Amino acid sequence: MKRRPAPVGWETALEGFRIYLSTHRGMGDHGIAYIASVLRRLVAFLQEREVRSPDTCTLADLDAWIAHELAAKPLKHATIGGRVSTLRGFFKYLHGEGYTTARLWTGLEAPRVFRETTLPPHYSWSDTAQLLTSAVSDPRSTLRDIAIVWLLASAGLRACEAIRLRVTDIDWNQATITTRVRKRSKPLVLPLLPAALEALRAYIDRERPSDTEHDHLLLSDDSQPFKSGDAVSRTISTLSTRALLFEDSGAHALRRGLGVRLLETGAGLGQISLILGHDNPKSTRAYLRASMAQFREVADNYANLL
């Protein structure tokens, strides 16, 4: 008979789950940090209820924490769903490790979120202009930061694609950049605006180390290739906060902004899907919803223009 491991405390459980997410799930630092913040709030709440270890936790304790979170701050359905999903994953892990015999994750329920009714956050062109203006005028910003904004906003790159770009992927004569890390696993040549080329040239000539052995286009502060796209998302989030735009809005919001602009300038969903590397047409339809939301704002204010 398999012996059940000795009871463990919350700190051991949290550290084990962190290692599991990083090693076995391949999750980046940014995602792990978010999950850790949620679980640490949970553990603090449980310890106040004298729940000292996972094997003494009950479904009633978890329901009480969710109610406590809702009472502290109104949350969107998607946010609640995300936190419940975090709890499910954590307690499923604990059960698999033998730290608890209760299958608590099976009793956790979250509000249903319908994909087609949600509107993903994105930058309008004026938002992007404000982001760039703020970054250029802020001495805390680097030339690399400005180049990153242009890459994401004008080429629609994912953060993970941006960090894998090589200097040789830029064709200065044709004003294009080639990305090879798309979900479709096919290289794609994308046009770059003149301002984007200028930002990339300024970064390469004036800030990027000239004696580096790495051929990656974007290098971290210690002159090494980025390990994950999380750093790029954090850069955009920081710049956005400084520009008094969205809080905690990362790299993907700039990518979505390009999708909306392409749609509003006459590009078809097929073209947008190709440029952004979507396998599922449902992903591209999100930009149609965002565009229609902006049209509704114009319609609502039409009477004021007469």
PDB file of C-alpha atoms in Angstrom:
ATOM      1  CA  MET A   1       0.000   0.000   0.000  1.00  0.00           C
ATOM      2  CA  LYS A   2       1.310   3.404  -0.951  1.00  0.00           C
ATOM      3  CA  ARG A   3       2.093   5.482   2.097  1.00  0.00           C
ATOM      4  CA  ARG A   4       0.565   8.921   2.254  1.00  0.00           C
ATOM      5  CA  PRO A   5       3.187  11.688   2.593  1.00  0.00           C
ATOM      6  CA  ALA A   6       3.406  13.410   5.931  1.00  0.00           C
ATOM      7  CA  PRO A   7       1.253  16.578   6.212  1.00  0.00           C
ATOM      8  CA  VAL A   8       2.944  19.648   4.794  1.00  0.00           C
ATOM      9  CA  GLY A   9       2.456  23.317   5.538  1.00  0.00           C
ATOM     10  CA  TRP A  10       1.256  25.950   3.123  1.00  0.00           C
ATOM     11  CA  GLU A  11       4.739  27.305   2.351  1.00  0.00           C
ATOM     12  CA  THR A  12       5.955  23.878   1.239  1.00  0.00           C
ATOM     13  CA  ALA A  13       2.827  23.413  -0.855  1.00  0.00           C
ATOM     14  CA  LEU A  14       3.177  26.818  -2.514  1.00  0.00           C
ATOM     15  CA  GLU A  15       6.848  26.279  -3.354  1.00  0.00           C
ATOM     16  CA  GLY A  16       6.114  22.832  -4.768  1.00  0.00           C
ATOM     17  CA  PHE A  17       3.341  24.239  -6.939  1.00  0.00           C
ATOM     18  CA  ARG A  18       5.624  27.006  -8.187  1.00  0.00           C
ATOM     19  CA  ILE A  19       8.232  24.443  -9.251  1.00  0.00           C
ATOM     20  CA  TYR A  20       5.519  22.351 -10.879  1.00  0.00           C
ATOM     21  CA  LEU A  21       4.219  25.290 -12.939  1.00  0.00           C
ATOM     22  CA  SER A  22       7.703  26.250 -14.066  1.00  0.00           C
ATOM     23  CA  THR A  23       9.145  22.799 -14.716  1.00  0.00           C
ATOM     24  CA  HIS A  24       6.196  20.725 -15.872  1.00  0.00           C
ATOM     25  CA  ARG A  25       3.835  23.342 -17.278  1.00  0.00           C
ATOM     26  CA  GLY A  26       6.470  25.645 -18.758  1.00  0.00           C
ATOM     27  CA  MET A  27       4.792  28.751 -17.342  1.00  0.00           C
ATOM     28  CA  GLY A  28       6.670  32.046 -17.423  1.00  0.00           C
ATOM     29  CA  ASP A  29       7.645  34.187 -14.452  1.00  0.00           C
ATOM     30  CA  HIS A  30       4.825  36.692 -14.991  1.00  0.00           C
ATOM     31  CA  GLY A  31       2.104  34.016 -14.904  1.00  0.00           C
ATOM     32  CA  ILE A  32       3.634  32.288 -11.904  1.00  0.00           C
ATOM     33  CA  ALA A  33       3.865  35.601 -10.030  1.00  0.00           C
ATOM     34  CA  TYR A  34       0.152  36.265 -10.613  1.00  0.00           C
ATOM     35  CA  ILE A  35      -0.855  32.791  -9.410  1.00  0.00           C
ATOM     36  CA  ALA A  36       1.421  33.124  -6.379  1.00  0.00           C
ATOM     37  CA  SER A  37      -0.209  36.437  -5.410  1.00  0.00           C
ATOM     38  CA  VAL A  38      -3.677  34.873  -5.579  1.00  0.00           C
ATOM     39  CA  LEU A  39      -2.667  31.825  -3.547  1.00  0.00           C
ATOM     40  CA  ARG A  40      -0.848  33.869  -0.909  1.00  0.00           C
ATOM     41  CA  ARG A  41      -4.015  35.879  -0.296  1.00  0.00           C
ATOM     42  CA  LEU A  42      -5.862  32.581   0.022  1.00  0.00           C
ATOM     43  CA  VAL A  43      -3.336  31.165   2.479  1.00  0.00           C
ATOM     44  CA  ALA A  44      -3.387  34.320   4.622  1.00  0.00           C
ATOM     45  CA  PHE A  45      -7.183  34.062   4.803  1.00  0.00           C
ATOM     46  CA  LEU A  46      -7.077  30.354   5.652  1.00  0.00           C
ATOM     47  CA  GLN A  47      -4.519  30.843   8.392  1.00  0.00           C
ATOM     48  CA  GLU A  48      -6.787  33.421  10.012  1.00  0.00           C
ATOM     49  CA  ARG A  49      -9.415  30.663  10.068  1.00  0.00           C
ATOM     50  CA  GLU A  50      -6.883  28.348  11.768  1.00  0.00           C
ATOM     51  CA  VAL A  51      -6.494  26.213   8.644  1.00  0.00           C
ATOM     52  CA  ARG A  52      -2.807  25.458   8.960  1.00  0.00           C
ATOM     53  CA  SER A  53      -2.224  22.916   6.182  1.00  0.00           C
ATOM     54  CA  PRO A  54      -3.807  21.668   2.937  1.00  0.00           C
ATOM     55  CA  ASP A  55      -5.072  18.421   4.473  1.00  0.00           C
ATOM     56  CA  THR A  56      -7.338  20.338   6.874  1.00  0.00           C
ATOM     57  CA  CYS A  57      -8.830  22.665   4.255  1.00  0.00           C
ATOM     58  CA  THR A  58     -12.466  22.188   3.275  1.00  0.00           C
ATOM     59  CA  LEU A  59     -14.673  23.327   0.425  1.00  0.00           C
ATOM     60  CA  ALA A  60     -16.466  25.623   2.871  1.00  0.00           C
ATOM     61  CA  ASP A  61     -13.134  27.369   3.557  1.00  0.00           C
ATOM     62  CA  LEU A  62     -12.585  27.981  -0.152  1.00  0.00           C
ATOM     63  CA  ASP A  63     -16.143  29.227  -0.656  1.00  0.00           C
ATOM     64  CA  ALA A  64     -15.627  31.616   2.259  1.00  0.00           C
ATOM     65  CA  TRP A  65     -12.454  32.992   0.662  1.00  0.00           C
ATOM     66  CA  ILE A  66     -14.177  33.602  -2.663  1.00  0.00           C
ATOM     67  CA  ALA A  67     -16.985  35.426  -0.833  1.00  0.00           C
ATOM     68  CA  HIS A  68     -14.354  37.445   1.049  1.00  0.00           C
ATOM     69  CA  GLU A  69     -12.669  38.452  -2.232  1.00  0.00           C
ATOM     70  CA  LEU A  70     -15.996  39.548  -3.708  1.00  0.00           C
ATOM     71  CA  ALA A  71     -16.846  41.570  -0.625  1.00  0.00           C
ATOM     72  CA  ALA A  72     -13.494  43.369  -0.700  1.00  0.00           C
ATOM     73  CA  LYS A  73     -13.752  44.525  -4.329  1.00  0.00           C
ATOM     74  CA  PRO A  74     -16.302  44.075  -7.131  1.00  0.00           C
ATOM     75  CA  LEU A  75     -14.831  41.664  -9.664  1.00  0.00           C
ATOM     76  CA  LYS A  76     -15.690  40.857 -13.247  1.00  0.00           C
ATOM     77  CA  HIS A  77     -16.917  37.370 -14.058  1.00  0.00           C
ATOM     78  CA  ALA A  78     -13.741  36.636 -15.982  1.00  0.00           C
ATOM     79  CA  THR A  79     -11.608  37.663 -12.979  1.00  0.00           C
ATOM     80  CA  ILE A  80     -13.600  35.460 -10.633  1.00  0.00           C
ATOM     81  CA  GLY A  81     -13.314  32.616 -13.111  1.00  0.00           C
ATOM     82  CA  GLY A  82      -9.562  33.061 -13.291  1.00  0.00           C
ATOM     83  CA  ARG A  83      -9.172  32.866  -9.523  1.00  0.00           C
ATOM     84  CA  VAL A  84     -11.384  29.814  -9.271  1.00  0.00           C
ATOM     85  CA  SER A  85      -9.338  28.214 -12.050  1.00  0.00           C
ATOM     86  CA  THR A  86      -6.193  28.944 -10.023  1.00  0.00           C
ATOM     87  CA  LEU A  87      -7.708  27.227  -6.976  1.00  0.00           C
ATOM     88  CA  ARG A  88      -8.713  24.223  -9.044  1.00  0.00           C
ATOM     89  CA  GLY A  89      -5.233  23.789 -10.424  1.00  0.00           C
ATOM     90  CA  PHE A  90      -3.612  24.213  -7.022  1.00  0.00           C
ATOM     91  CA  PHE A  91      -5.813  21.719  -5.185  1.00  0.00           C
ATOM     92  CA  LYS A  92      -5.677  19.236  -8.016  1.00  0.00           C
ATOM     93  CA  TYR A  93      -1.886  19.407  -7.705  1.00  0.00           C
ATOM     94  CA  LEU A  94      -2.084  18.947  -3.921  1.00  0.00           C
ATOM     95  CA  HIS A  95      -4.296  15.880  -4.350  1.00  0.00           C
ATOM     96  CA  GLY A  96      -1.951  14.413  -6.937  1.00  0.00           C
ATOM     97  CA  GLU A  97       0.981  14.840  -4.552  1.00  0.00           C
ATOM     98  CA  GLY A  98      -0.974  13.193  -1.743  1.00  0.00           C
ATOM     99  CA  TYR A  99      -1.010  16.334   0.415  1.00  0.00           C
ATOM    100  CA  THR A 100      -4.794  16.155   0.676  1.00  0.00           C
ATOM    101  CA  THR A 101      -7.282  13.345   0.122  1.00  0.00           C
ATOM    102  CA  ALA A 102     -10.228  15.621  -0.610  1.00  0.00           C
ATOM    103  CA  ARG A 103     -11.003  16.349  -4.260  1.00  0.00           C
ATOM    104  CA  LEU A 104     -11.843  19.959  -3.474  1.00  0.00           C
ATOM    105  CA  TRP A 105     -11.364  21.256  -7.012  1.00  0.00           C
ATOM    106  CA  THR A 106     -14.407  19.277  -8.221  1.00  0.00           C
ATOM    107  CA  GLY A 107     -16.727  21.343  -6.020  1.00  0.00           C
ATOM    108  CA  LEU A 108     -15.488  24.785  -7.082  1.00  0.00           C
ATOM    109  CA  GLU A 109     -17.774  26.619  -9.488  1.00  0.00           C
ATOM    110  CA  ALA A 110     -17.127  29.824 -11.407  1.00  0.00           C
ATOM    111  CA  PRO A 111     -19.519  32.065 -13.339  1.00  0.00           C
ATOM    112  CA  ARG A 112     -19.769  31.205 -17.011  1.00  0.00           C
ATOM    113  CA  VAL A 113     -17.968  33.580 -19.346  1.00  0.00           C
ATOM    114  CA  PHE A 114     -19.017  33.550 -22.985  1.00  0.00           C
ATOM    115  CA  ARG A 115     -16.166  34.320 -25.352  1.00  0.00           C
ATOM    116  CA  GLU A 116     -18.199  36.311 -27.871  1.00  0.00           C
ATOM    117  CA  THR A 117     -19.560  38.693 -25.231  1.00  0.00           C
ATOM    118  CA  THR A 118     -16.225  39.850 -23.846  1.00  0.00           C
ATOM    119  CA  LEU A 119     -14.254  42.738 -25.294  1.00  0.00           C
ATOM    120  CA  PRO A 120     -10.479  42.315 -24.981  1.00  0.00           C
ATOM    121  CA  PRO A 121      -8.498  45.414 -23.959  1.00  0.00           C
ATOM    122  CA  HIS A 122      -6.621  47.064 -26.797  1.00  0.00           C
ATOM    123  CA  TYR A 123      -4.851  50.284 -27.704  1.00  0.00           C
ATOM    124  CA  SER A 124      -6.454  52.649 -30.175  1.00  0.00           C
ATOM    125  CA  TRP A 125      -4.054  54.464 -32.501  1.00  0.00           C
ATOM    126  CA  SER A 126      -4.356  57.576 -30.328  1.00  0.00           C
ATOM    127  CA  ASP A 127      -3.538  55.461 -27.254  1.00  0.00           C
ATOM    128  CA  THR A 128      -0.452  54.118 -29.009  1.00  0.00           C
ATOM    129  CA  ALA A 129       0.604  57.634 -29.972  1.00  0.00           C
ATOM    130  CA  GLN A 130       0.196  58.742 -26.362  1.00  0.00           C
ATOM    131  CA  LEU A 131       2.214  55.731 -25.194  1.00  0.00           C
ATOM    132  CA  LEU A 132       5.061  56.557 -27.580  1.00  0.00           C
ATOM    133  CA  THR A 133       5.016  60.282 -26.806  1.00  0.00           C
ATOM    134  CA  SER A 134       5.240  59.538 -23.098  1.00  0.00           C
ATOM    135  CA  ALA A 135       8.043  57.005 -23.579  1.00  0.00           C
ATOM    136  CA  VAL A 136      10.128  59.335 -25.759  1.00  0.00           C
ATOM    137  CA  SER A 137       9.847  62.219 -23.290  1.00  0.00           C
ATOM    138  CA  ASP A 138      10.446  60.113 -20.173  1.00  0.00           C
ATOM    139  CA  PRO A 139      14.161  59.798 -19.262  1.00  0.00           C
ATOM    140  CA  ARG A 140      13.435  56.456 -17.595  1.00  0.00           C
ATOM    141  CA  SER A 141      12.563  54.921 -20.958  1.00  0.00           C
ATOM    142  CA  THR A 142      15.246  53.285 -23.087  1.00  0.00           C
ATOM    143  CA  LEU A 143      15.605  53.181 -26.848  1.00  0.00           C
ATOM    144  CA  ARG A 144      14.925  49.470 -26.576  1.00  0.00           C
ATOM    145  CA  ASP A 145      11.567  50.210 -24.881  1.00  0.00           C
ATOM    146  CA  ILE A 146      10.561  52.519 -27.731  1.00  0.00           C
ATOM    147  CA  ALA A 147      11.640  49.943 -30.328  1.00  0.00           C
ATOM    148  CA  ILE A 148       9.557  47.291 -28.563  1.00  0.00           C
ATOM    149  CA  VAL A 149       6.441  49.466 -28.707  1.00  0.00           C
ATOM    150  CA  TRP A 150       6.917  50.033 -32.438  1.00  0.00           C
ATOM    151  CA  LEU A 151       7.475  46.320 -33.104  1.00  0.00           C
ATOM    152  CA  LEU A 152       4.319  45.281 -31.287  1.00  0.00           C
ATOM    153  CA  ALA A 153       2.136  48.135 -32.499  1.00  0.00           C
ATOM    154  CA  SER A 154       3.143  48.139 -36.174  1.00  0.00           C
ATOM    155  CA  ALA A 155       3.913  44.453 -36.825  1.00  0.00           C
ATOM    156  CA  GLY A 156       1.503  42.838 -34.366  1.00  0.00           C
ATOM    157  CA  LEU A 157       4.136  40.575 -32.855  1.00  0.00           C
ATOM    158  CA  ARG A 158       3.523  38.491 -29.792  1.00  0.00           C
ATOM    159  CA  ALA A 159       5.930  39.136 -26.930  1.00  0.00           C
ATOM    160  CA  CYS A 160       7.459  35.673 -27.371  1.00  0.00           C
ATOM    161  CA  GLU A 161       8.035  36.408 -31.063  1.00  0.00           C
ATOM    162  CA  ALA A 162       9.649  39.766 -30.392  1.00  0.00           C
ATOM    163  CA  ILE A 163      12.300  38.337 -28.054  1.00  0.00           C
ATOM    164  CA  ARG A 164      13.301  35.695 -30.622  1.00  0.00           C
ATOM    165  CA  LEU A 165      13.946  38.146 -33.446  1.00  0.00           C
ATOM    166  CA  ARG A 166      17.482  38.341 -34.815  1.00  0.00           C
ATOM    167  CA  VAL A 167      19.146  41.453 -36.160  1.00  0.00           C
ATOM    168  CA  THR A 168      19.347  39.695 -39.524  1.00  0.00           C
ATOM    169  CA  ASP A 169      15.549  39.373 -39.595  1.00  0.00           C
ATOM    170  CA  ILE A 170      15.323  43.069 -40.480  1.00  0.00           C
ATOM    171  CA  ASP A 171      15.471  43.928 -44.182  1.00  0.00           C
ATOM    172  CA  TRP A 172      16.390  47.587 -44.123  1.00  0.00           C
ATOM    173  CA  ASN A 173      16.040  48.043 -47.876  1.00  0.00           C
ATOM    174  CA  GLN A 174      12.595  46.472 -48.112  1.00  0.00           C
ATOM    175  CA  ALA A 175      11.426  47.856 -44.726  1.00  0.00           C
ATOM    176  CA  THR A 176      10.280  44.429 -43.525  1.00  0.00           C
ATOM    177  CA  ILE A 177      10.894  42.046 -40.654  1.00  0.00           C
ATOM    178  CA  THR A 178      10.634  38.260 -40.698  1.00  0.00           C
ATOM    179  CA  THR A 179       9.183  36.335 -37.776  1.00  0.00           C
ATOM    180  CA  ARG A 180       9.439  32.556 -37.594  1.00  0.00           C
ATOM    181  CA  VAL A 181       7.815  31.803 -34.257  1.00  0.00           C
ATOM    182  CA  ARG A 182       4.165  31.833 -35.254  1.00  0.00           C
ATOM    183  CA  LYS A 183       1.600  29.293 -34.089  1.00  0.00           C
ATOM    184  CA  ARG A 184       1.477  28.066 -37.687  1.00  0.00           C
ATOM    185  CA  SER A 185       5.255  27.471 -37.567  1.00  0.00           C
ATOM    186  CA  LYS A 186       5.751  29.292 -40.862  1.00  0.00           C
ATOM    187  CA  PRO A 187       7.936  32.363 -41.445  1.00  0.00           C
ATOM    188  CA  LEU A 188       6.051  35.549 -42.185  1.00  0.00           C
ATOM    189  CA  VAL A 189       7.461  38.739 -43.687  1.00  0.00           C
ATOM    190  CA  LEU A 190       5.802  41.832 -42.237  1.00  0.00           C
ATOM    191  CA  PRO A 191       6.125  45.460 -43.350  1.00  0.00           C
ATOM    192  CA  LEU A 192       7.448  48.055 -40.926  1.00  0.00           C
ATOM    193  CA  LEU A 193       6.523  51.710 -40.772  1.00  0.00           C
ATOM    194  CA  PRO A 194       9.379  54.176 -41.383  1.00  0.00           C
ATOM    195  CA  ALA A 195       9.115  55.332 -37.758  1.00  0.00           C
ATOM    196  CA  ALA A 196       9.499  51.723 -36.592  1.00  0.00           C
ATOM    197  CA  LEU A 197      12.632  51.297 -38.690  1.00  0.00           C
ATOM    198  CA  GLU A 198      13.988  54.550 -37.303  1.00  0.00           C
ATOM    199  CA  ALA A 199      13.359  53.378 -33.720  1.00  0.00           C
ATOM    200  CA  LEU A 200      15.070  50.046 -34.398  1.00  0.00           C
ATOM    201  CA  ARG A 201      18.047  51.762 -36.025  1.00  0.00           C
ATOM    202  CA  ALA A 202      18.423  54.153 -33.080  1.00  0.00           C
ATOM    203  CA  TYR A 203      18.372  51.242 -30.618  1.00  0.00           C
ATOM    204  CA  ILE A 204      20.917  49.198 -32.585  1.00  0.00           C
ATOM    205  CA  ASP A 205      23.293  52.090 -33.262  1.00  0.00           C
ATOM    206  CA  ARG A 206      23.156  53.887 -29.928  1.00  0.00           C
ATOM    207  CA  GLU A 207      22.157  51.456 -27.196  1.00  0.00           C
ATOM    208  CA  ARG A 208      22.461  47.792 -28.140  1.00  0.00           C
ATOM    209  CA  PRO A 209      25.930  46.467 -27.180  1.00  0.00           C
ATOM    210  CA  SER A 210      28.113  46.311 -30.277  1.00  0.00           C
ATOM    211  CA  ASP A 211      30.465  43.682 -28.839  1.00  0.00           C
ATOM    212  CA  THR A 212      27.782  41.165 -27.869  1.00  0.00           C
ATOM    213  CA  GLU A 213      28.123  37.551 -28.987  1.00  0.00           C
ATOM    214  CA  HIS A 214      24.336  37.231 -29.269  1.00  0.00           C
ATOM    215  CA  ASP A 215      22.477  37.846 -32.502  1.00  0.00           C
ATOM    216  CA  HIS A 216      19.120  38.435 -30.817  1.00  0.00           C
ATOM    217  CA  LEU A 217      17.699  41.829 -31.715  1.00  0.00           C
ATOM    218  CA  LEU A 218      16.406  42.669 -28.234  1.00  0.00           C
ATOM    219  CA  LEU A 219      18.748  42.204 -25.284  1.00  0.00           C
ATOM    220  CA  SER A 220      18.015  42.571 -21.593  1.00  0.00           C
ATOM    221  CA  ASP A 221      19.694  45.068 -19.282  1.00  0.00           C
ATOM    222  CA  ASP A 222      22.495  42.565 -18.660  1.00  0.00           C
ATOM    223  CA  SER A 223      23.076  42.195 -22.431  1.00  0.00           C
ATOM    224  CA  GLN A 224      21.551  38.727 -22.563  1.00  0.00           C
ATOM    225  CA  PRO A 225      18.607  37.413 -24.640  1.00  0.00           C
ATOM    226  CA  PHE A 226      15.290  37.559 -22.825  1.00  0.00           C
ATOM    227  CA  LYS A 227      14.253  34.229 -21.312  1.00  0.00           C
ATOM    228  CA  SER A 228      10.535  34.812 -21.855  1.00  0.00           C
ATOM    229  CA  GLY A 229       8.103  37.346 -23.228  1.00  0.00           C
ATOM    230  CA  ASP A 230       7.023  38.316 -19.712  1.00  0.00           C
ATOM    231  CA  ALA A 231       9.692  41.029 -19.583  1.00  0.00           C
ATOM    232  CA  VAL A 232       8.284  42.596 -22.754  1.00  0.00           C
ATOM    233  CA  SER A 233       4.767  42.602 -21.298  1.00  0.00           C
ATOM    234  CA  ARG A 234       6.042  44.176 -18.086  1.00  0.00           C
ATOM    235  CA  THR A 235       7.778  46.876 -20.127  1.00  0.00           C
ATOM    236  CA  ILE A 236       4.535  47.769 -21.926  1.00  0.00           C
ATOM    237  CA  SER A 237       2.597  47.703 -18.665  1.00  0.00           C
ATOM    238  CA  THR A 238       5.096  50.080 -17.046  1.00  0.00           C
ATOM    239  CA  LEU A 239       5.095  52.467 -19.998  1.00  0.00           C
ATOM    240  CA  SER A 240       1.296  52.405 -20.092  1.00  0.00           C
ATOM    241  CA  THR A 241       1.022  53.291 -16.421  1.00  0.00           C
ATOM    242  CA  ARG A 242       3.484  56.169 -16.844  1.00  0.00           C
ATOM    243  CA  ALA A 243       1.461  57.430 -19.824  1.00  0.00           C
ATOM    244  CA  LEU A 244      -1.702  57.391 -17.673  1.00  0.00           C
ATOM    245  CA  LEU A 245      -3.322  54.811 -19.924  1.00  0.00           C
ATOM    246  CA  PHE A 246      -4.447  51.323 -18.951  1.00  0.00           C
ATOM    247  CA  GLU A 247      -3.183  49.738 -15.778  1.00  0.00           C
ATOM    248  CA  ASP A 248      -1.477  46.367 -16.121  1.00  0.00           C
ATOM    249  CA  SER A 249      -2.068  46.211 -19.884  1.00  0.00           C
ATOM    250  CA  GLY A 250       0.699  44.210 -21.499  1.00  0.00           C
ATOM    251  CA  ALA A 251       2.055  43.455 -24.945  1.00  0.00           C
ATOM    252  CA  HIS A 252      -1.022  41.710 -26.305  1.00  0.00           C
ATOM    253  CA  ALA A 253      -3.138  44.875 -26.013  1.00  0.00           C
ATOM    254  CA  LEU A 254      -0.873  46.564 -28.597  1.00  0.00           C
ATOM    255  CA  ARG A 255      -1.222  43.562 -30.882  1.00  0.00           C
ATOM    256  CA  ARG A 256      -5.005  43.717 -30.577  1.00  0.00           C
ATOM    257  CA  GLY A 257      -4.889  47.414 -31.366  1.00  0.00           C
ATOM    258  CA  LEU A 258      -3.222  46.638 -34.710  1.00  0.00           C
ATOM    259  CA  GLY A 259      -5.941  44.104 -35.491  1.00  0.00           C
ATOM    260  CA  VAL A 260      -8.655  46.702 -34.887  1.00  0.00           C
ATOM    261  CA  ARG A 261      -6.859  49.327 -37.001  1.00  0.00           C
ATOM    262  CA  LEU A 262      -6.429  46.867 -39.888  1.00  0.00           C
ATOM    263  CA  LEU A 263     -10.120  46.047 -39.791  1.00  0.00           C
ATOM    264  CA  GLU A 264     -11.163  49.694 -39.735  1.00  0.00           C
ATOM    265  CA  THR A 265      -8.921  50.537 -42.697  1.00  0.00           C
ATOM    266  CA  GLY A 266     -10.543  47.875 -44.864  1.00  0.00           C
ATOM    267  CA  ALA A 267      -8.538  44.693 -44.278  1.00  0.00           C
ATOM    268  CA  GLY A 268     -10.547  41.485 -44.323  1.00  0.00           C
ATOM    269  CA  LEU A 269     -10.633  39.002 -41.453  1.00  0.00           C
ATOM    270  CA  GLY A 270      -8.602  36.574 -43.567  1.00  0.00           C
ATOM    271  CA  GLN A 271      -5.824  39.114 -44.063  1.00  0.00           C
ATOM    272  CA  ILE A 272      -5.819  40.032 -40.386  1.00  0.00           C
ATOM    273  CA  SER A 273      -5.715  36.353 -39.425  1.00  0.00           C
ATOM    274  CA  LEU A 274      -2.672  35.846 -41.677  1.00  0.00           C
ATOM    275  CA  ILE A 275      -0.796  38.878 -40.346  1.00  0.00           C
ATOM    276  CA  LEU A 276      -1.470  38.044 -36.709  1.00  0.00           C
ATOM    277  CA  GLY A 277      -0.913  34.299 -37.132  1.00  0.00           C
ATOM    278  CA  HIS A 278      -4.328  33.076 -35.958  1.00  0.00           C
ATOM    279  CA  ASP A 279      -5.264  29.429 -36.416  1.00  0.00           C
ATOM    280  CA  ASN A 280      -8.800  29.891 -35.112  1.00  0.00           C
ATOM    281  CA  PRO A 281     -11.092  32.438 -36.842  1.00  0.00           C
ATOM    282  CA  LYS A 282     -12.759  33.064 -33.484  1.00  0.00           C
ATOM    283  CA  SER A 283      -9.563  34.804 -32.381  1.00  0.00           C
ATOM    284  CA  THR A 284      -9.810  37.230 -35.295  1.00  0.00           C
ATOM    285  CA  ARG A 285     -13.490  37.964 -34.634  1.00  0.00           C
ATOM    286  CA  ALA A 286     -12.450  39.599 -31.367  1.00  0.00           C
ATOM    287  CA  TYR A 287     -11.177  42.555 -33.407  1.00  0.00           C
ATOM    288  CA  LEU A 288     -14.544  42.860 -35.121  1.00  0.00           C
ATOM    289  CA  ARG A 289     -16.233  43.138 -31.714  1.00  0.00           C
ATOM    290  CA  ALA A 290     -13.744  45.789 -30.604  1.00  0.00           C
ATOM    291  CA  SER A 291     -14.254  47.773 -33.810  1.00  0.00           C
ATOM    292  CA  MET A 292     -18.034  47.634 -33.542  1.00  0.00           C
ATOM    293  CA  ALA A 293     -17.814  48.859 -29.949  1.00  0.00           C
ATOM    294  CA  GLN A 294     -16.010  51.973 -31.197  1.00  0.00           C
ATOM    295  CA  PHE A 295     -18.646  52.467 -33.906  1.00  0.00           C
ATOM    296  CA  ARG A 296     -21.349  52.346 -31.233  1.00  0.00           C
ATOM    297  CA  GLU A 297     -19.574  55.101 -29.308  1.00  0.00           C
ATOM    298  CA  VAL A 298     -19.693  57.268 -32.434  1.00  0.00           C
ATOM    299  CA  ALA A 299     -23.374  56.495 -32.953  1.00  0.00           C
ATOM    300  CA  ASP A 300     -24.228  57.291 -29.326  1.00  0.00           C
ATOM    301  CA  ASN A 301     -22.601  60.731 -29.672  1.00  0.00           C
ATOM    302  CA  TYR A 302     -23.910  61.462 -33.178  1.00  0.00           C
ATOM    303  CA  ALA A 303     -26.721  63.703 -31.955  1.00  0.00           C
ATOM    304  CA  ASN A 304     -24.202  65.972 -30.237  1.00  0.00           C
ATOM    305  CA  LEU A 305     -22.460  66.566 -33.562  1.00  0.00           C
ATOM    306  CA  LEU A 306     -25.579  67.920 -35.298  1.00  0.00           C
TER     307      LEU A 306
END
